[in-house]
Short mmCIF file of N, CA, C and O and ligand atoms in Angstrom, two decimals:
data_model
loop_
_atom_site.label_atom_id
_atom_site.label_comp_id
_atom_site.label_asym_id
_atom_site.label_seq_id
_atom_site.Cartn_x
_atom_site.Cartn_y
_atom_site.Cartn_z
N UNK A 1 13.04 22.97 42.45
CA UNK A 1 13.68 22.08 41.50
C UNK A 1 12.66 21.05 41.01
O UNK A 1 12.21 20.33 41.91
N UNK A 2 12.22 20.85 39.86
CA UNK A 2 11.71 20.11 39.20
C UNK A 2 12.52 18.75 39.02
O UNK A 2 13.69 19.00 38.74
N UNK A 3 12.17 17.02 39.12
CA UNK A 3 13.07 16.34 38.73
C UNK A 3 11.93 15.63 37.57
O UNK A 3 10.71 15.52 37.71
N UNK A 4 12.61 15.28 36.66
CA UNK A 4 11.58 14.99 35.73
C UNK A 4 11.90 13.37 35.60
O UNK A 4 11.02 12.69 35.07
N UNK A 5 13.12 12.70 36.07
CA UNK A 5 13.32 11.44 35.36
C UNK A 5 13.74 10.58 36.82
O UNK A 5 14.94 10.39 37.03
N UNK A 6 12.69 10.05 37.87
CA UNK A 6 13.40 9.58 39.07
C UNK A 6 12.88 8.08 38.48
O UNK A 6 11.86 7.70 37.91
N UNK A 7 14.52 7.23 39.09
CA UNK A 7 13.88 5.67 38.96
C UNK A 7 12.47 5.54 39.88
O UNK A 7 12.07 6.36 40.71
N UNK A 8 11.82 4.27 39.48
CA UNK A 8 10.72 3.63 39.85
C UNK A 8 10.83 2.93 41.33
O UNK A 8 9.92 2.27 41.85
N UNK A 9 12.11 3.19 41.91
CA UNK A 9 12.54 3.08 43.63
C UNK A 9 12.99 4.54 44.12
O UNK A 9 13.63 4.46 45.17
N UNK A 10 12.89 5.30 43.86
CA UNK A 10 12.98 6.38 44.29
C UNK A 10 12.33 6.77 45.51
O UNK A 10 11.11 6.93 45.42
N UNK A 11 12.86 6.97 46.63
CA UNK A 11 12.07 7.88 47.62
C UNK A 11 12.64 8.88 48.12
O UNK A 11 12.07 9.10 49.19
N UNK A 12 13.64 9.80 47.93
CA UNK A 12 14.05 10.62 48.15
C UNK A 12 15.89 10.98 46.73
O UNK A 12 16.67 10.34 46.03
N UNK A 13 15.67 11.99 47.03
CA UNK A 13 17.17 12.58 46.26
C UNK A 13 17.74 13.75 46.86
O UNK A 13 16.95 14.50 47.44
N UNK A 14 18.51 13.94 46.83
CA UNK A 14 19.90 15.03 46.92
C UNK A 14 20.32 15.54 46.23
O UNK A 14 21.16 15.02 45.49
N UNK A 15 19.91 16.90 46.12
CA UNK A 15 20.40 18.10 45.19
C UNK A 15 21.89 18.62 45.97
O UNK A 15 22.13 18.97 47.12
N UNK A 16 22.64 18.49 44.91
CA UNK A 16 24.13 18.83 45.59
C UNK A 16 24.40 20.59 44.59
O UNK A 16 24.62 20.88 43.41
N UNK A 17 24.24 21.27 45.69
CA UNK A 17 24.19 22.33 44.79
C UNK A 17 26.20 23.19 44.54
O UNK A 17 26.73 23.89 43.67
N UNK A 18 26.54 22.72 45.52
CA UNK A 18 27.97 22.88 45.40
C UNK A 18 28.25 21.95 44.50
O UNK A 18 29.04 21.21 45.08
N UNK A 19 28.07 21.51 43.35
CA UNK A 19 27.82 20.71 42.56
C UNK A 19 28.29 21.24 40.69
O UNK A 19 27.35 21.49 39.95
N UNK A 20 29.55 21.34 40.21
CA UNK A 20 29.01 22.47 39.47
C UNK A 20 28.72 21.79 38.31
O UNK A 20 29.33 22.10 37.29
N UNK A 21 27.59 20.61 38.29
CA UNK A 21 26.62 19.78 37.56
C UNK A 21 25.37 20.26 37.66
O UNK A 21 24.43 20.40 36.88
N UNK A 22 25.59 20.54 38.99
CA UNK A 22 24.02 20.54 39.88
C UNK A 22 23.36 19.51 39.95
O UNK A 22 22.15 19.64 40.12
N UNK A 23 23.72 18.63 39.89
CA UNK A 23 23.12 17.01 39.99
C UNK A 23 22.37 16.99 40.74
O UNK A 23 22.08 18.01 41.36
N UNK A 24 21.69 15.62 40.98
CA UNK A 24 20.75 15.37 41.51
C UNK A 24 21.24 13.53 42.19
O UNK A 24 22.03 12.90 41.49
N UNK A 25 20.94 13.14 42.94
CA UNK A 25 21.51 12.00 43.42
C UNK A 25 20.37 11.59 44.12
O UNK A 25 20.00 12.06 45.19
N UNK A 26 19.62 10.37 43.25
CA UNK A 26 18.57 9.45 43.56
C UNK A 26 18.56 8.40 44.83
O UNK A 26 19.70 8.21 45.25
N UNK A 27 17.68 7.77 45.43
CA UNK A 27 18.39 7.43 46.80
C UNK A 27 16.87 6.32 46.84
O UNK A 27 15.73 6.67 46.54
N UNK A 28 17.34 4.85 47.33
CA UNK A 28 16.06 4.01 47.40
C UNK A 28 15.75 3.82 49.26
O UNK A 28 16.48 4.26 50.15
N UNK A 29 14.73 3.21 49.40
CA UNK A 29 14.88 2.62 50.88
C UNK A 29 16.09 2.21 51.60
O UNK A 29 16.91 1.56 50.95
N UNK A 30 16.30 2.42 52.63
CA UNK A 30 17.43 1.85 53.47
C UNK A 30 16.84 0.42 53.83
O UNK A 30 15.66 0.11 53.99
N UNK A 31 17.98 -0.38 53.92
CA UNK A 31 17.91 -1.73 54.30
C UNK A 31 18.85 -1.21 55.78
O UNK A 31 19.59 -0.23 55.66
N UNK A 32 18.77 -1.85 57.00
CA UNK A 32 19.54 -1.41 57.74
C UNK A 32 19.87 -2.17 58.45
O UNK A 32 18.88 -2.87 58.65
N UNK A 33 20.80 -2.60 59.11
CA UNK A 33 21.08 -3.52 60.05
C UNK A 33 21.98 -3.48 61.27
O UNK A 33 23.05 -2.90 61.10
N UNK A 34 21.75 -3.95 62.37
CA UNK A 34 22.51 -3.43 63.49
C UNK A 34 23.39 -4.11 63.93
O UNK A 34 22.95 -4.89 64.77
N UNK A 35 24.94 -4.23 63.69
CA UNK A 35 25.82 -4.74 63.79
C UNK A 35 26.07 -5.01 65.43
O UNK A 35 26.05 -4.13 66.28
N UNK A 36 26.28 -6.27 65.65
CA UNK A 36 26.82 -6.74 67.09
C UNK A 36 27.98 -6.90 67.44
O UNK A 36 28.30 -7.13 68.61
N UNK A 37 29.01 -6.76 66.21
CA UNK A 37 30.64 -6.57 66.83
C UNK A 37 30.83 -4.92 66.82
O UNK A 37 31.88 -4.75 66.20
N UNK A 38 30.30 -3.60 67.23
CA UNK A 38 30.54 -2.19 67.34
C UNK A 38 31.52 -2.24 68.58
O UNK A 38 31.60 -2.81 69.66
N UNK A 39 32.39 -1.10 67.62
CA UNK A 39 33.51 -0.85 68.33
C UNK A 39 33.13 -0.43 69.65
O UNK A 39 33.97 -0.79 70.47
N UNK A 40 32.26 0.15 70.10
CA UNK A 40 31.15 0.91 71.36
C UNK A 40 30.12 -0.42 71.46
O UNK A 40 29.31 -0.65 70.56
N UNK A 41 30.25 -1.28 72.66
CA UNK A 41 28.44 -2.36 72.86
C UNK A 41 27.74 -1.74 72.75
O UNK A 41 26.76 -2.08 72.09
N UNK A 42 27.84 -0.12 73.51
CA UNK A 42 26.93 0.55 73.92
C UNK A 42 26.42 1.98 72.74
O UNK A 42 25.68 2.95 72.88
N UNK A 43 27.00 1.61 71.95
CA UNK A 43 26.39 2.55 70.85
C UNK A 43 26.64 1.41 69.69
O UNK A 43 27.85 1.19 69.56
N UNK A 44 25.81 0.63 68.81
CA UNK A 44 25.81 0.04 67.70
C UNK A 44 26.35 0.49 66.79
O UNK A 44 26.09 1.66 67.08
N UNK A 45 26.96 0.58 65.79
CA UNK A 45 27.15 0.84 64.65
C UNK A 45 25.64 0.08 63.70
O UNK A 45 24.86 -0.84 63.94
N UNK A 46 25.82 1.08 62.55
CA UNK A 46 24.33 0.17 62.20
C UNK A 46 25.10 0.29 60.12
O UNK A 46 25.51 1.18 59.39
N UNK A 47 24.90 -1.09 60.05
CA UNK A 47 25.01 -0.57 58.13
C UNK A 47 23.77 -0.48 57.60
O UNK A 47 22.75 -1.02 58.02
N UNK A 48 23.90 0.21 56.66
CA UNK A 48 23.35 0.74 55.75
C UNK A 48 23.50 0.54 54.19
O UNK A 48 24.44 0.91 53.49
N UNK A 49 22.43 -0.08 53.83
CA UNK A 49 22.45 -0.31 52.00
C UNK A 49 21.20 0.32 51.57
O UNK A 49 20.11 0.52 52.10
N UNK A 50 21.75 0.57 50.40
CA UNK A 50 19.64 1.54 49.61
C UNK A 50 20.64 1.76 47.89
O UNK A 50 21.85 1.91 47.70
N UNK A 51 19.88 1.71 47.25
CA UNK A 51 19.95 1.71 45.87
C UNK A 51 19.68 3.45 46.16
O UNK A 51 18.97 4.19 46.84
N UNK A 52 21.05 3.51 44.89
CA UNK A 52 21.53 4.82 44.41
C UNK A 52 21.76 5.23 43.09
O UNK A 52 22.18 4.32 42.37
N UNK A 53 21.55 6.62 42.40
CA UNK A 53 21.75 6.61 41.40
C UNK A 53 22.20 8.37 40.80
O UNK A 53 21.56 9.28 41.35
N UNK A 54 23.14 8.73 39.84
CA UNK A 54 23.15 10.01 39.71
C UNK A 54 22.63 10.62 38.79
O UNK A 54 22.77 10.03 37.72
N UNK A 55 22.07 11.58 38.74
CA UNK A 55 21.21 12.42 37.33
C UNK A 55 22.05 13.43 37.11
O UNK A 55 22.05 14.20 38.07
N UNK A 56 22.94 13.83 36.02
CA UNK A 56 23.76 14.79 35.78
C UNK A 56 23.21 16.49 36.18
O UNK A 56 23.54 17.55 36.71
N UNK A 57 21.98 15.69 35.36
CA UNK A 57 21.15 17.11 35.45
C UNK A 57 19.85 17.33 36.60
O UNK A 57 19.39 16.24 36.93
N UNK A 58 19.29 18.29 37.14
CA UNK A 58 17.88 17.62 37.36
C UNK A 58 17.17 17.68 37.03
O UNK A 58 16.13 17.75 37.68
N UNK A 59 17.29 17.70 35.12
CA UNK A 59 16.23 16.90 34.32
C UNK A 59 16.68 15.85 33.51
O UNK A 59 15.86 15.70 32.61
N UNK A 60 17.55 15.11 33.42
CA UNK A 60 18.29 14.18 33.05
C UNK A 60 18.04 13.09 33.78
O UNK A 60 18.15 13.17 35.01
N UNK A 61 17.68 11.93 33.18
CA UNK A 61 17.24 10.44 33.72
C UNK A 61 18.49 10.41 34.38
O UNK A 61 19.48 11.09 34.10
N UNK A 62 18.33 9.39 35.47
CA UNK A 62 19.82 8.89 35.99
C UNK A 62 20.47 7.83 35.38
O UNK A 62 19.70 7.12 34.72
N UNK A 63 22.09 7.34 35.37
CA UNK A 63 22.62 6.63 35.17
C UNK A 63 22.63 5.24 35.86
O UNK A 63 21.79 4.67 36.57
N UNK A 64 23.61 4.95 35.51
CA UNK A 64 23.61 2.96 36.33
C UNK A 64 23.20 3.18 37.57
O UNK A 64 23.51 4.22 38.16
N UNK A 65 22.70 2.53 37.94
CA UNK A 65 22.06 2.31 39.67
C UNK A 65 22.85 1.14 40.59
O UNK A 65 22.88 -0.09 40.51
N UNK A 66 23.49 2.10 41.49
CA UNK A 66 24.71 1.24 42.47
C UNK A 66 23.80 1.01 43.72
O UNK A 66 22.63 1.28 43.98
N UNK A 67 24.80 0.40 44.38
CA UNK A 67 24.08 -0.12 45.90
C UNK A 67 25.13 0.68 46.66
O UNK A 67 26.33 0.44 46.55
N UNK A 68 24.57 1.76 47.52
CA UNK A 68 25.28 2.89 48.29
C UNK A 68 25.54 1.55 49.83
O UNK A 68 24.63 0.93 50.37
N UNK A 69 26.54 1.48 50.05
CA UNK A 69 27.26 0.74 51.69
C UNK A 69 27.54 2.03 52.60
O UNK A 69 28.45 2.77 52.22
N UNK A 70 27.03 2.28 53.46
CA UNK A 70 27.66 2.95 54.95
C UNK A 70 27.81 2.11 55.73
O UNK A 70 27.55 0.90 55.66
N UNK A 71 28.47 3.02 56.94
CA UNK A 71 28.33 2.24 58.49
C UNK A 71 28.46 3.39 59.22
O UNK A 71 29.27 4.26 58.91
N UNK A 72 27.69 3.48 60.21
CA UNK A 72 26.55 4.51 61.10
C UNK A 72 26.94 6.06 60.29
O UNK A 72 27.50 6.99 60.88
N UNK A 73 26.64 6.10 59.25
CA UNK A 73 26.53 7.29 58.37
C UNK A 73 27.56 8.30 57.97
O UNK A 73 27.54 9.52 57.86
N UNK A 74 28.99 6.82 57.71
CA UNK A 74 29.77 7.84 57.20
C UNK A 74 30.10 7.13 55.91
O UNK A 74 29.92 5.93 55.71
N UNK A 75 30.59 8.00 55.07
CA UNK A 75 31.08 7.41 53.43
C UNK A 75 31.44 6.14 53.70
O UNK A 75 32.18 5.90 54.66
N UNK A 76 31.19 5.63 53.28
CA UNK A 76 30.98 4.03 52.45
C UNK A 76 31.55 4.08 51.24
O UNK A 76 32.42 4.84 50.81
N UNK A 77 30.96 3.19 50.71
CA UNK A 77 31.31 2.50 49.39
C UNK A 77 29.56 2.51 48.00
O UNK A 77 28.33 2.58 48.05
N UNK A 78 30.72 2.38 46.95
CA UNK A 78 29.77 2.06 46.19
C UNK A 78 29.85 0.81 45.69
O UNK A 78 30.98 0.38 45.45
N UNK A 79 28.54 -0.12 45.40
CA UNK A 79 29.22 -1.37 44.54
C UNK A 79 28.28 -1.15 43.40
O UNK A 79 27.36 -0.34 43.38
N UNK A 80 28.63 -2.01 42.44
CA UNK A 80 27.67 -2.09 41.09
C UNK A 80 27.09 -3.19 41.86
O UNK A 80 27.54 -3.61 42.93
N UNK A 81 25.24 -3.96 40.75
CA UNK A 81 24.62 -4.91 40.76
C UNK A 81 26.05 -6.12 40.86
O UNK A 81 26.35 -6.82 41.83
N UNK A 82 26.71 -6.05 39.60
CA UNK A 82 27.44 -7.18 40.03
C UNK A 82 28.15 -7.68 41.32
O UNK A 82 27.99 -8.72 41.96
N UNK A 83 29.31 -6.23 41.58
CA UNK A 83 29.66 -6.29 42.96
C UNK A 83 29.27 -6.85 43.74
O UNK A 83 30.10 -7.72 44.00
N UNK A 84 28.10 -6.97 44.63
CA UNK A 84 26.91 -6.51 45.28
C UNK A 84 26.94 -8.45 44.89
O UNK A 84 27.65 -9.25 45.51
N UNK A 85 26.25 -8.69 44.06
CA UNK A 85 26.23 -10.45 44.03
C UNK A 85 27.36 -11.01 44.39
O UNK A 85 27.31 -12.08 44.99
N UNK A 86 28.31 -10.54 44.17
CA UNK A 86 29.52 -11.69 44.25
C UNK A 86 29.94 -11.49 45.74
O UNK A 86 30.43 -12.41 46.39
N UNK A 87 29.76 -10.43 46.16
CA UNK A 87 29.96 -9.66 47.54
C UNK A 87 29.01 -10.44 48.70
O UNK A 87 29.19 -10.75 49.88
N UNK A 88 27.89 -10.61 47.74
CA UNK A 88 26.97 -11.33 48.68
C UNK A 88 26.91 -13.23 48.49
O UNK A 88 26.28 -13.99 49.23
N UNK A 89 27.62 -13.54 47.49
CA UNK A 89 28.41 -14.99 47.70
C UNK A 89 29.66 -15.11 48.40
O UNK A 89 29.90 -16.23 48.85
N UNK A 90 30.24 -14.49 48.52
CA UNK A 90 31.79 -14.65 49.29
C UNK A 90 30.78 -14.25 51.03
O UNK A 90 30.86 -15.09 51.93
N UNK A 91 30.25 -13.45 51.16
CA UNK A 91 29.90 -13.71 52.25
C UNK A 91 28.88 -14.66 52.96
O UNK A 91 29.05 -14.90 54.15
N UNK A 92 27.80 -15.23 52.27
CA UNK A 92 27.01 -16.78 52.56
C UNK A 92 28.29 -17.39 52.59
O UNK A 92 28.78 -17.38 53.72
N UNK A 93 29.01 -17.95 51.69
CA UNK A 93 29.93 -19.23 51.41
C UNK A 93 30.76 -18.58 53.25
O UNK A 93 30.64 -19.31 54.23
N UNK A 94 31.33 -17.55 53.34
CA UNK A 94 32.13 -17.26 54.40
C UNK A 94 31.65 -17.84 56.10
O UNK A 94 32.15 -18.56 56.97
N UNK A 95 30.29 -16.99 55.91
CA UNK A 95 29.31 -17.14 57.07
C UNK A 95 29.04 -18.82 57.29
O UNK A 95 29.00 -19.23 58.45
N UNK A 96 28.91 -19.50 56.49
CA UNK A 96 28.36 -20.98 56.39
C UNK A 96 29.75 -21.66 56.94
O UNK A 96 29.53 -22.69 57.59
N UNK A 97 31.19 -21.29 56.80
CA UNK A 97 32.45 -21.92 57.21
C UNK A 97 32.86 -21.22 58.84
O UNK A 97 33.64 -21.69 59.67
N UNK A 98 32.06 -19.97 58.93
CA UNK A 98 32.02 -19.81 60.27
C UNK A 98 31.70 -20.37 61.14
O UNK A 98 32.20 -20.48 62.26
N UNK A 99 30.82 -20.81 60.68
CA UNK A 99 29.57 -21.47 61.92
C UNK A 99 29.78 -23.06 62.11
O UNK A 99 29.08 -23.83 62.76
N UNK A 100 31.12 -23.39 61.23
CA UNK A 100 31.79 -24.67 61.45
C UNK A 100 32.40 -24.84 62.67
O UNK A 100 32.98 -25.90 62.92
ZN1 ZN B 201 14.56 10.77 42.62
#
């Protein structure tokens, strides 16, 4: 498979071939973090964020670029850029009334 159009964060993609697009699904660094309230002490849950994006084709540039959410590697969520900001003000403002 040739991809001709990967964003400029790109380090890996996913050819979904059961796909009947055949898409291609762009994928940035993982940010990762190891959660200390896991339902298991003894096995962490860990989240997971990395910039995502889909190419209809896989020669087709990709579309809007979301921020992919897991937790220890099962479906998550998608948010847009905006999401993703406001998501990340409700939680500073939250965290800062915690620690009251
Ligand atoms: Zn790519």
């Amino acid at each position: 498979m040739t991809i001709l159009c990967c964003p400029s964060w790109c380090v890996g993609h996913t050819a979904l071939p059961e796909d009947p697009l055949d898409g291609v699904m762009h994928y940035g660094p993982p940010a990762v973090l190891e959660l200390s309230r896991s339902a298991r002490p003894d096995v962490p849950d860990v989240l997971t964020v990395r910039l995502a994006a889909w190419s209809e084709t896989a020669s087709d540039c990709p579309g809007r670029t979301h921020l992919d959410v897991s937790i220890s590697g099962k479906d998550g969520f998608d948010l847009s850029p905006h999401e993703a900001r406001e998501l990340a003000a409700v939680l500073q403002s939250q965290s800062v009334q915690a620690e009251i």
